[in-house]
PDB file of C-alpha atoms and ligand atoms in Angstrom:
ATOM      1  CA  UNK H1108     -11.149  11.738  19.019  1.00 90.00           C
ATOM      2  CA  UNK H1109      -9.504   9.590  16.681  1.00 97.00           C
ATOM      3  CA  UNK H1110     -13.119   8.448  15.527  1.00 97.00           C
ATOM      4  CA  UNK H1111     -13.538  11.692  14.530  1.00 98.00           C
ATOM      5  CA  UNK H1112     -10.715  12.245  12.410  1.00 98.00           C
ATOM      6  CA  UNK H1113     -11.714   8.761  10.719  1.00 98.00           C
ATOM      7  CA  UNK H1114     -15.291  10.475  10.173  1.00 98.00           C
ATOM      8  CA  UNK H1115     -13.723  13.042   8.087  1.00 98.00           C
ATOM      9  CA  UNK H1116     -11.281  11.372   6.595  1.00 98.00           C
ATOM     10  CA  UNK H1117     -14.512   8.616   5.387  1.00 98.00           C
ATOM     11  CA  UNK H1118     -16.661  11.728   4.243  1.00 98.00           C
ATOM     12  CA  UNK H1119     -13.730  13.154   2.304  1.00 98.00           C
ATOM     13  CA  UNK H1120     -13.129   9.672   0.776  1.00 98.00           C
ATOM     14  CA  UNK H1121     -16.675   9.251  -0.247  1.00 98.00           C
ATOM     15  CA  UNK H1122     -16.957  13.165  -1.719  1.00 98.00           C
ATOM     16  CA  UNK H1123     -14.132  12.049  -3.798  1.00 98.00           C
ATOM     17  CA  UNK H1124     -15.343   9.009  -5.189  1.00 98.00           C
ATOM     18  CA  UNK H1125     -18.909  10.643  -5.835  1.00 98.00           C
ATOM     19  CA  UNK H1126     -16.689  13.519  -7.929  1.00 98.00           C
ATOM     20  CA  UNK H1127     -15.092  10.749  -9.980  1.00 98.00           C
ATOM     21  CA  UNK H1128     -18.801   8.852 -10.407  1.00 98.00           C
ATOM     22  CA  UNK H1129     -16.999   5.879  -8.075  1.00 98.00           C
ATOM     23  CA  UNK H1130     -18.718   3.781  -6.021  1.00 98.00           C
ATOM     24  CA  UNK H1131     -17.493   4.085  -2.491  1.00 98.00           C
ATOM     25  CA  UNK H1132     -16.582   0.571  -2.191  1.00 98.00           C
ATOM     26  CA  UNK H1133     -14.201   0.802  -5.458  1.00 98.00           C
ATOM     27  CA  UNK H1134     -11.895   2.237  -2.650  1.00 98.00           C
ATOM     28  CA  UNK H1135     -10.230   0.466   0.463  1.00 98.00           C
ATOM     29  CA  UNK H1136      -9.110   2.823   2.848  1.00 98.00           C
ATOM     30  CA  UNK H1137      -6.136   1.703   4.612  1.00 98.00           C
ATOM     31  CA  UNK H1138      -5.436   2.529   8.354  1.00 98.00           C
ATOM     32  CA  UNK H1139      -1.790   3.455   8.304  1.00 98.00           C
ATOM     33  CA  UNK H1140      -0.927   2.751  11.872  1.00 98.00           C
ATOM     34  CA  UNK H1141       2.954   2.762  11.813  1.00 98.00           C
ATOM     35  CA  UNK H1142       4.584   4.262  15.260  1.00 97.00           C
ATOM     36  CA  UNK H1143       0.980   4.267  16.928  1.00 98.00           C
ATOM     37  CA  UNK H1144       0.230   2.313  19.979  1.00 97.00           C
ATOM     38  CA  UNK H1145      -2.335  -0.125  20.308  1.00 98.00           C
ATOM     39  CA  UNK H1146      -4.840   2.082  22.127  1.00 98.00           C
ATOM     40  CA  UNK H1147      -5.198   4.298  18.572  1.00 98.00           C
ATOM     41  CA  UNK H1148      -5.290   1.077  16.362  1.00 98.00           C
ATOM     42  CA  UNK H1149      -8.393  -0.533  18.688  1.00 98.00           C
ATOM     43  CA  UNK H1150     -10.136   2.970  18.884  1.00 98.00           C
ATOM     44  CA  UNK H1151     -10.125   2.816  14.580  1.00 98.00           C
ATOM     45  CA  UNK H1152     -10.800  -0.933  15.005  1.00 98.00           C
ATOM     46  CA  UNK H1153     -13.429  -0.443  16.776  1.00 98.00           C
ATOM     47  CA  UNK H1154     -14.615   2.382  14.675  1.00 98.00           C
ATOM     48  CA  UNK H1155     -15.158  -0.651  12.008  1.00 98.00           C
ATOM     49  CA  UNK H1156     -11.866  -0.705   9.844  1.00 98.00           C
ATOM     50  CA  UNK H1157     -10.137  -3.783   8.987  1.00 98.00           C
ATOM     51  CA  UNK H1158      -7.343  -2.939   7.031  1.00 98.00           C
ATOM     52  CA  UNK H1159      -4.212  -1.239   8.727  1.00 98.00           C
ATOM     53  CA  UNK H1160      -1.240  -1.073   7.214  1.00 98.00           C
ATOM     54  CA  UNK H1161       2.467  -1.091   8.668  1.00 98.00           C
ATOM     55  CA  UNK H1162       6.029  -0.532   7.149  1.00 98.00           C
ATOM     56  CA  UNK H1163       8.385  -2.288   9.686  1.00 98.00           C
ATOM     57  CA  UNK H1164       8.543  -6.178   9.739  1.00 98.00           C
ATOM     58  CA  UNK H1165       9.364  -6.450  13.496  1.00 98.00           C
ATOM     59  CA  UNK H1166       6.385  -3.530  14.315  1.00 98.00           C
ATOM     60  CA  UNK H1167       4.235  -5.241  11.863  1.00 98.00           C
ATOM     61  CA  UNK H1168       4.180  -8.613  13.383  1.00 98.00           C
ATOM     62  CA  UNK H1169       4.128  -7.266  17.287  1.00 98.00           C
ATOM     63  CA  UNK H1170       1.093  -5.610  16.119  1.00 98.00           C
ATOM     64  CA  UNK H1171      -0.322  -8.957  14.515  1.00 98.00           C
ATOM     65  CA  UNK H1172      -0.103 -10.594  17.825  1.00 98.00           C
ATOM     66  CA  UNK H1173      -1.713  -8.395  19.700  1.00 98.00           C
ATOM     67  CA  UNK H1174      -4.848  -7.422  17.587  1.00 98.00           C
ATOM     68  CA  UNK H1175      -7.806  -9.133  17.093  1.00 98.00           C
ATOM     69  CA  UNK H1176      -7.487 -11.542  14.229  1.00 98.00           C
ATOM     70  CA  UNK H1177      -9.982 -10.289  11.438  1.00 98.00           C
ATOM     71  CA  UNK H1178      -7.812  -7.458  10.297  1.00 98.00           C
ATOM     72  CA  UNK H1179      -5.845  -7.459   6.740  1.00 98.00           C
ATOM     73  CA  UNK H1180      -2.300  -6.307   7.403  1.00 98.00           C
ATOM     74  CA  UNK H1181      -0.632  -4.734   4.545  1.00 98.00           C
ATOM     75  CA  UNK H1182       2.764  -4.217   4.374  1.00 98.00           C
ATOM     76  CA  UNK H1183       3.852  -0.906   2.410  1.00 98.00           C
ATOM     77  CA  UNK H1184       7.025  -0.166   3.309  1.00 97.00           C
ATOM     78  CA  UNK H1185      10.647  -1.772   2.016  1.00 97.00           C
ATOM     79  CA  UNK H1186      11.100  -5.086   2.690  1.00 97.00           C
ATOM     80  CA  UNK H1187      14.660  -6.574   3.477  1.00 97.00           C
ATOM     81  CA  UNK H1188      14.628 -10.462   1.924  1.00 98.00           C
ATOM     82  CA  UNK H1189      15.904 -11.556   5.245  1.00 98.00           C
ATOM     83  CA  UNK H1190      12.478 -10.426   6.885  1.00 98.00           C
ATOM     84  CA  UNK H1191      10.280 -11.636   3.851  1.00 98.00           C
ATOM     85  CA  UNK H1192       9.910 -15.170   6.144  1.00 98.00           C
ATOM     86  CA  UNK H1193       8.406 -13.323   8.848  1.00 98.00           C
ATOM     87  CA  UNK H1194       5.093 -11.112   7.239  1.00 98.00           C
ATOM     88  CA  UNK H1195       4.964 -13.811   4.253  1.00 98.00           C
ATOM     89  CA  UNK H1196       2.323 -15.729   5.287  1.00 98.00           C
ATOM     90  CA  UNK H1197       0.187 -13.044   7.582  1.00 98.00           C
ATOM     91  CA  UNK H1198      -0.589 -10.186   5.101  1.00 98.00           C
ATOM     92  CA  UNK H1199      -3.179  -9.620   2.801  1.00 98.00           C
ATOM     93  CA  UNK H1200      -0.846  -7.776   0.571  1.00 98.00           C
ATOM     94  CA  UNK H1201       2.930  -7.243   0.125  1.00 98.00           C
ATOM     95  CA  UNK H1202       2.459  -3.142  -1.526  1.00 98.00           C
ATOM     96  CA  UNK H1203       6.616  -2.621  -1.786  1.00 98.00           C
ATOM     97  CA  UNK H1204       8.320  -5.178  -3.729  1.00 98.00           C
ATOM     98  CA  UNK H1205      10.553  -3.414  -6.170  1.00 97.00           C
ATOM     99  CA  UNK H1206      13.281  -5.904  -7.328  1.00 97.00           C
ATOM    100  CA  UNK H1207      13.206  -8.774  -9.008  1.00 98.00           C
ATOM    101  CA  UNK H1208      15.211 -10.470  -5.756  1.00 98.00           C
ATOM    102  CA  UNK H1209      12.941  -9.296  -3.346  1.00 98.00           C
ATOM    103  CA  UNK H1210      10.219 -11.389  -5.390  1.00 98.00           C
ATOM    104  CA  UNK H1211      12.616 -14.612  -5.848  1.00 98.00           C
ATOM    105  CA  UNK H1212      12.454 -14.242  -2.064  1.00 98.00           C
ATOM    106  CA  UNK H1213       8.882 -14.342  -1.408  1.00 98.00           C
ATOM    107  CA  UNK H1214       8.363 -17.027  -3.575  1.00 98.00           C
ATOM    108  CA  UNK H1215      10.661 -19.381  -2.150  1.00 98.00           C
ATOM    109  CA  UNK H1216       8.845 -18.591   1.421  1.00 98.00           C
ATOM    110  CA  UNK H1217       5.475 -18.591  -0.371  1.00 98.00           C
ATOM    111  CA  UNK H1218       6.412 -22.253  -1.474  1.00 98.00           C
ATOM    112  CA  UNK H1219       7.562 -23.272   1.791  1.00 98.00           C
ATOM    113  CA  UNK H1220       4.168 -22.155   3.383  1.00 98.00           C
ATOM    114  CA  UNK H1221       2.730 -23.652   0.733  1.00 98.00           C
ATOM    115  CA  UNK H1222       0.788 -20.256  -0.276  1.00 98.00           C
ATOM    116  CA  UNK H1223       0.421 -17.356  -3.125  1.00 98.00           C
ATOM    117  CA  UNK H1224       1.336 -14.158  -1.866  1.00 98.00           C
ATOM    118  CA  UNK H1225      -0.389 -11.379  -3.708  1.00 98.00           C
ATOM    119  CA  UNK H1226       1.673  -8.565  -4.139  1.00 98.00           C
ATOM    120  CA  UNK H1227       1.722  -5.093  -5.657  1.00 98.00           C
ATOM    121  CA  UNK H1228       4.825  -3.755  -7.799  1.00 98.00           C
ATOM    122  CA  UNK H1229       6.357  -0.582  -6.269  1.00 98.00           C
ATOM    123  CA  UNK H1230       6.846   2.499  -9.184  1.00 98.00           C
ATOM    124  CA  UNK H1231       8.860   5.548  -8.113  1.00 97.00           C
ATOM    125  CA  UNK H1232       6.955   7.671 -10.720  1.00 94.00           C
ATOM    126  CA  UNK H1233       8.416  10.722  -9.752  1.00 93.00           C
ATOM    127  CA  UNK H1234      11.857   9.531 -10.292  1.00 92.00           C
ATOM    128  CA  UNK H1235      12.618  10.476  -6.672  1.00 92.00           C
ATOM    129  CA  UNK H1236      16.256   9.892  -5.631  1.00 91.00           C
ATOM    130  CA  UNK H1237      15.303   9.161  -1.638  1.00 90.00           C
ATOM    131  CA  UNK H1238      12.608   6.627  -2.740  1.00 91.00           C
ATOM    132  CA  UNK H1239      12.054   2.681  -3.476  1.00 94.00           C
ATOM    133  CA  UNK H1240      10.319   1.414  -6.433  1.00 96.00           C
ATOM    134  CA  UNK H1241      11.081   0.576 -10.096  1.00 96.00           C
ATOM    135  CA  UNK H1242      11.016   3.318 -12.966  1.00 96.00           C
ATOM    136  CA  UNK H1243       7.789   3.828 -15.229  1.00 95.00           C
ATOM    137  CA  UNK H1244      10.292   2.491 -17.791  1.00 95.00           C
ATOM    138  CA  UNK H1245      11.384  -0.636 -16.263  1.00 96.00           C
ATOM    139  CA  UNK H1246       7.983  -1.302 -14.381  1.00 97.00           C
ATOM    140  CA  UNK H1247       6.385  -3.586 -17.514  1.00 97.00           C
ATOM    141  CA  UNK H1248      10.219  -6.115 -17.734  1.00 97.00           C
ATOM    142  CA  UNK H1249       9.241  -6.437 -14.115  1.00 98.00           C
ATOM    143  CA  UNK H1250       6.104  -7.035 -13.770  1.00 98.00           C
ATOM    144  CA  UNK H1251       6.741  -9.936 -16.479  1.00 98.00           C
ATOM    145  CA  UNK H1252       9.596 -11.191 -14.557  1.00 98.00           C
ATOM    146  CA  UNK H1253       7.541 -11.414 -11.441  1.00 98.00           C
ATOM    147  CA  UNK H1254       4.477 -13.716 -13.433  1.00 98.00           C
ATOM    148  CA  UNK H1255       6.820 -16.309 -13.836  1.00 98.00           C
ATOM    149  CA  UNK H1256       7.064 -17.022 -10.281  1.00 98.00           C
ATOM    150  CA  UNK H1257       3.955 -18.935  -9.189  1.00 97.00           C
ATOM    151  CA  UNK H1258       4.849 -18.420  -5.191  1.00 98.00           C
ATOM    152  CA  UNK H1259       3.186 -15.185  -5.819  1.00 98.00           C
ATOM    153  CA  UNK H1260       0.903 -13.305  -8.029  1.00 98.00           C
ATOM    154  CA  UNK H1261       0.921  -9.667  -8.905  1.00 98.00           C
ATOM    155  CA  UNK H1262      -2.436  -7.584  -8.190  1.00 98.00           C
ATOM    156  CA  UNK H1263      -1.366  -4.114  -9.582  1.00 98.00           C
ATOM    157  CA  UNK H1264       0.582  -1.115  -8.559  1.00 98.00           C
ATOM    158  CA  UNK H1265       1.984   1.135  -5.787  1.00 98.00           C
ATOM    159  CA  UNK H1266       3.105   4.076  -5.729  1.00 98.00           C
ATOM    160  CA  UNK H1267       4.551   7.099  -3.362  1.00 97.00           C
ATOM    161  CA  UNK H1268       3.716  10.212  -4.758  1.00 96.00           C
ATOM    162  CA  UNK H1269       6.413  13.188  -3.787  1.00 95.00           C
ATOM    163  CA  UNK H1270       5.398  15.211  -0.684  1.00 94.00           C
ATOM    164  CA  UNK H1271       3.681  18.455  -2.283  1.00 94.00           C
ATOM    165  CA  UNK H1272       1.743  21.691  -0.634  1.00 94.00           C
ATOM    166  CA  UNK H1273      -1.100  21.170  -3.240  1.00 97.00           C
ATOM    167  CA  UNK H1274      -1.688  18.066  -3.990  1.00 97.00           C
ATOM    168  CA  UNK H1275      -3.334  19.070  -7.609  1.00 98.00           C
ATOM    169  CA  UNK H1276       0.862  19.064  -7.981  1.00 97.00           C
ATOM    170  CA  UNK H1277       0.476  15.040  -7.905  1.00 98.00           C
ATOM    171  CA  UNK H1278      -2.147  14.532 -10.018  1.00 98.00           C
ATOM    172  CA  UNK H1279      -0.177  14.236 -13.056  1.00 98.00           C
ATOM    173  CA  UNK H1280       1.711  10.784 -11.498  1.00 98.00           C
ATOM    174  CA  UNK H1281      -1.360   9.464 -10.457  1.00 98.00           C
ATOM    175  CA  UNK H1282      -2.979   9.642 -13.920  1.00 98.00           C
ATOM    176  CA  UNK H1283       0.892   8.358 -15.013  1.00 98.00           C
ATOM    177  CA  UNK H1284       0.436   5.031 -12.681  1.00 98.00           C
ATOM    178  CA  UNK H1285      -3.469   4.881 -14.147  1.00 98.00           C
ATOM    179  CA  UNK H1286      -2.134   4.505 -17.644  1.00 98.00           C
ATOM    180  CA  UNK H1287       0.757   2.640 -16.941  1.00 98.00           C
ATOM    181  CA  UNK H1288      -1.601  -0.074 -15.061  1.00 98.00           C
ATOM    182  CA  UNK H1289      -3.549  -0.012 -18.368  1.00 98.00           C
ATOM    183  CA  UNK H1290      -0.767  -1.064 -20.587  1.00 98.00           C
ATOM    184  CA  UNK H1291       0.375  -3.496 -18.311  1.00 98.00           C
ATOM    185  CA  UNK H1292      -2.751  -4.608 -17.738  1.00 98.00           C
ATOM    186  CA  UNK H1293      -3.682  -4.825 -21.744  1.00 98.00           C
ATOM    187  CA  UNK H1294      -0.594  -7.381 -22.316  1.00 97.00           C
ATOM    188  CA  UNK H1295      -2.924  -9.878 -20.311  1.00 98.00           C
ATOM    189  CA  UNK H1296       0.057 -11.589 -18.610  1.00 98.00           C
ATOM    190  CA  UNK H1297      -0.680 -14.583 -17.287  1.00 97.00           C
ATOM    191  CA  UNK H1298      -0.253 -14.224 -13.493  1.00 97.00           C
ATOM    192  CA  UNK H1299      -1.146 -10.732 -13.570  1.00 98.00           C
ATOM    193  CA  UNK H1300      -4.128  -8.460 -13.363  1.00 98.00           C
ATOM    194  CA  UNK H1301      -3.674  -4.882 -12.755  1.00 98.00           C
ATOM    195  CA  UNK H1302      -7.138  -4.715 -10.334  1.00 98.00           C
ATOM    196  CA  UNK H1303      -5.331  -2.679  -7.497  1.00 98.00           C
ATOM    197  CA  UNK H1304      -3.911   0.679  -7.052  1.00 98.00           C
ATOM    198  CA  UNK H1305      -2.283   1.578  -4.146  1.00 98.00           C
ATOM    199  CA  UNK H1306      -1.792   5.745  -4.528  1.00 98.00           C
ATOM    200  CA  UNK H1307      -2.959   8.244  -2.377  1.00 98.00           C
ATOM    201  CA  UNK H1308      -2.340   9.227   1.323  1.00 98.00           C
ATOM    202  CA  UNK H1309      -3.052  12.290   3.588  1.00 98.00           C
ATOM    203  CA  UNK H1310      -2.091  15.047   1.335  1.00 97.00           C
ATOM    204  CA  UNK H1311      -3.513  13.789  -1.530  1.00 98.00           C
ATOM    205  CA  UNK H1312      -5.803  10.806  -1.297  1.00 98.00           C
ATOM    206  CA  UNK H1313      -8.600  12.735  -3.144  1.00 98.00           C
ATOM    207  CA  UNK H1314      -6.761  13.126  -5.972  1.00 98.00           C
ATOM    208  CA  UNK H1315      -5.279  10.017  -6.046  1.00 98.00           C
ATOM    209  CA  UNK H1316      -9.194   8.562  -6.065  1.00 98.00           C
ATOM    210  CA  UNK H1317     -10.102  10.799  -8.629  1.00 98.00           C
ATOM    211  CA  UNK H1318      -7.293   9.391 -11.072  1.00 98.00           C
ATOM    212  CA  UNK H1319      -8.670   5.742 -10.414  1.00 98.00           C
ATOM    213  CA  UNK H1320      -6.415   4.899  -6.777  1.00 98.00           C
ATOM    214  CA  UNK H1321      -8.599   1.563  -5.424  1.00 98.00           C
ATOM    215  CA  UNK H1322      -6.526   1.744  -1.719  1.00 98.00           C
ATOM    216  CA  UNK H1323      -5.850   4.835  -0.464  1.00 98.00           C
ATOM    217  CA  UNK H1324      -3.482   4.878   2.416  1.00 98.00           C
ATOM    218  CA  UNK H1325      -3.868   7.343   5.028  1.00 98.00           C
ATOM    219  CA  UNK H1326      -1.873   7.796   8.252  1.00 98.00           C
ATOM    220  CA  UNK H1327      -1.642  11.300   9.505  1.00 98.00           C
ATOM    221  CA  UNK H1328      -5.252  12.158   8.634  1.00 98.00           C
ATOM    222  CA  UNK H1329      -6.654   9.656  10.855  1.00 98.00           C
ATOM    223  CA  UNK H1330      -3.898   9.233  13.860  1.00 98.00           C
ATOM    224  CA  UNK H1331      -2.115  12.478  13.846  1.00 97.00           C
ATOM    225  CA  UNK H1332       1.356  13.516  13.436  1.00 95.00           C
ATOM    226  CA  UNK H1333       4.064  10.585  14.534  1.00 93.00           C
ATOM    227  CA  UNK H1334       6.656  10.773  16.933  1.00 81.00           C
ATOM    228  CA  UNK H1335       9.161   9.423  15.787  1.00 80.00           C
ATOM    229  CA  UNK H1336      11.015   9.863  19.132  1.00 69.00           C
ATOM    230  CA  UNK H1337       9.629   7.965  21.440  1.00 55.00           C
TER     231      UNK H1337
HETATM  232  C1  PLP R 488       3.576   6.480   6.285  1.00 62.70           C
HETATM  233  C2  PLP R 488       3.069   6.035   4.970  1.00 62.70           C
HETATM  234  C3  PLP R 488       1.794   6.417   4.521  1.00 62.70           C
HETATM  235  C4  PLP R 488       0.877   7.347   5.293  1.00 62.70           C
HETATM  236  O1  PLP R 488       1.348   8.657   5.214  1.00 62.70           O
HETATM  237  P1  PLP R 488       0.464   9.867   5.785  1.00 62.70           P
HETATM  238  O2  PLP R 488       0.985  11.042   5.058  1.00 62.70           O
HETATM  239  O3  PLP R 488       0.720   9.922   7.251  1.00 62.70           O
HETATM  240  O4  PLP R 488      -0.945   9.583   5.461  1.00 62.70           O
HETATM  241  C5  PLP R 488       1.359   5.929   3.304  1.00 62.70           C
HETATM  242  N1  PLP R 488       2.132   5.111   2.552  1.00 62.70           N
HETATM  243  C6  PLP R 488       3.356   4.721   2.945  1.00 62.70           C
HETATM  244  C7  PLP R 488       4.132   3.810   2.073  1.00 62.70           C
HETATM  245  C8  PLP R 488       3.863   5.170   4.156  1.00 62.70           C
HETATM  246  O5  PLP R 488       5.091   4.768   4.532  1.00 62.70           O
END
């Protein structure tokens, strides 16, 4: 069943990217498995995805253990500095860091581990009270903060687009992170290159492809609703 609901979500992904004039594998689409159990993650796995993503530290690294080892875990939720040490060195991409100190802390583990953790800046472009991430406005001092650290290196943006019926609502933001990835991006800071963008999930992952999203991170749309109270 779940295979199913990957099917569509795949064919919706792909009609999007053929409406932009993408190629379909411009695009990662990112499992987001968060509260599922492991039955629903192997039933995608096996379906052929590699790339689930998580937004707890303690559920993110039970979930390492216990799946097979070719997956790319990305963390895209906020990360406490005390729990950098745990995910540091077993994700493919950190998608939240929003603060200056969060980075400070992931280089210092990166260095320990002796490894460069590629990680995406976090923008609240919708200036949303109840969510992380740095302003449009303060987004480029970070970004150049961050290159200095050589623990980790930055790979583009994320961002969490507010919860809308009709997700043509969000398209403005999207095309907001698009050309704010381009001036970033055109300051050729060394450290830097501004070759991911992490925008787009259930609601409005077509969109968010059509205004140039290259991960697209969907968790409803592929494992149903979550309870959150079990
Ligand atoms: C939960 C979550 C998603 C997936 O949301 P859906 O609407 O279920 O697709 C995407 N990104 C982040 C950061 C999330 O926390």
């Amino acid at each position: 069943m779940l295979q199913d609901n990957l099917q569509e979500i795949e064919k919706r992904v792909q009609a999007a990217c053929d409406r932009a004039g993408r190629s379909r594998d411009e695009v990662t689409l990112i499992a987001v498995s968060k509260t599922k159990p492991i039955t629903d993650l192997t039933e995608i796995y096996n379906a052929g995805v590699r790339d689930f993503g998580e937004n707890k530290v303690q559920e993110l690294t039970d979930k390492i253990e216990k799946m097979p080892k070719d997956i790319k875990w990305h963390m895209i939720g906020h990360l406490q500095r005390n729990k950098v040490k745990y995910i540091v060195d077993k994700v493919e991409l950190i998608h939240s860091v929003d603060s200056f100190r969060l980075a400070e802390e992931i280089n210092i583990q990166a260095k320990k581990k002796g490894i460069v953790v590629p990680i995406l800046v976090e923008v609240n472009i919708a200036e949303e009270e109840s969510k992380f991430g740095v302003s449009k406005e303060d987004a480029m001092e970070l970004v150049k903060q961050i290159a200095t650290l050589d623990g980790l290196t930055v790979k583009g943006l994320m961002s969490i687009a507010p919860y809308v019926v009709d997700s043509e609502e969000n398209r403005p933001y999207f095309h907001k992170i698009k050309d704010l990835s381009v001036d970033i991006s055109n300051e050729n800071i060394d450290n830097v290159s501004m070759d991911i963008l992490s925008m787009g999930m259930s609601g409005d992952f077509e969109v968010a492809i059509e205004e140039g999203a290259t991960m697209v991170r969907v968790g409803t749309g592929i494992f149903g609703e979550r309870n959150y109270n079990k």
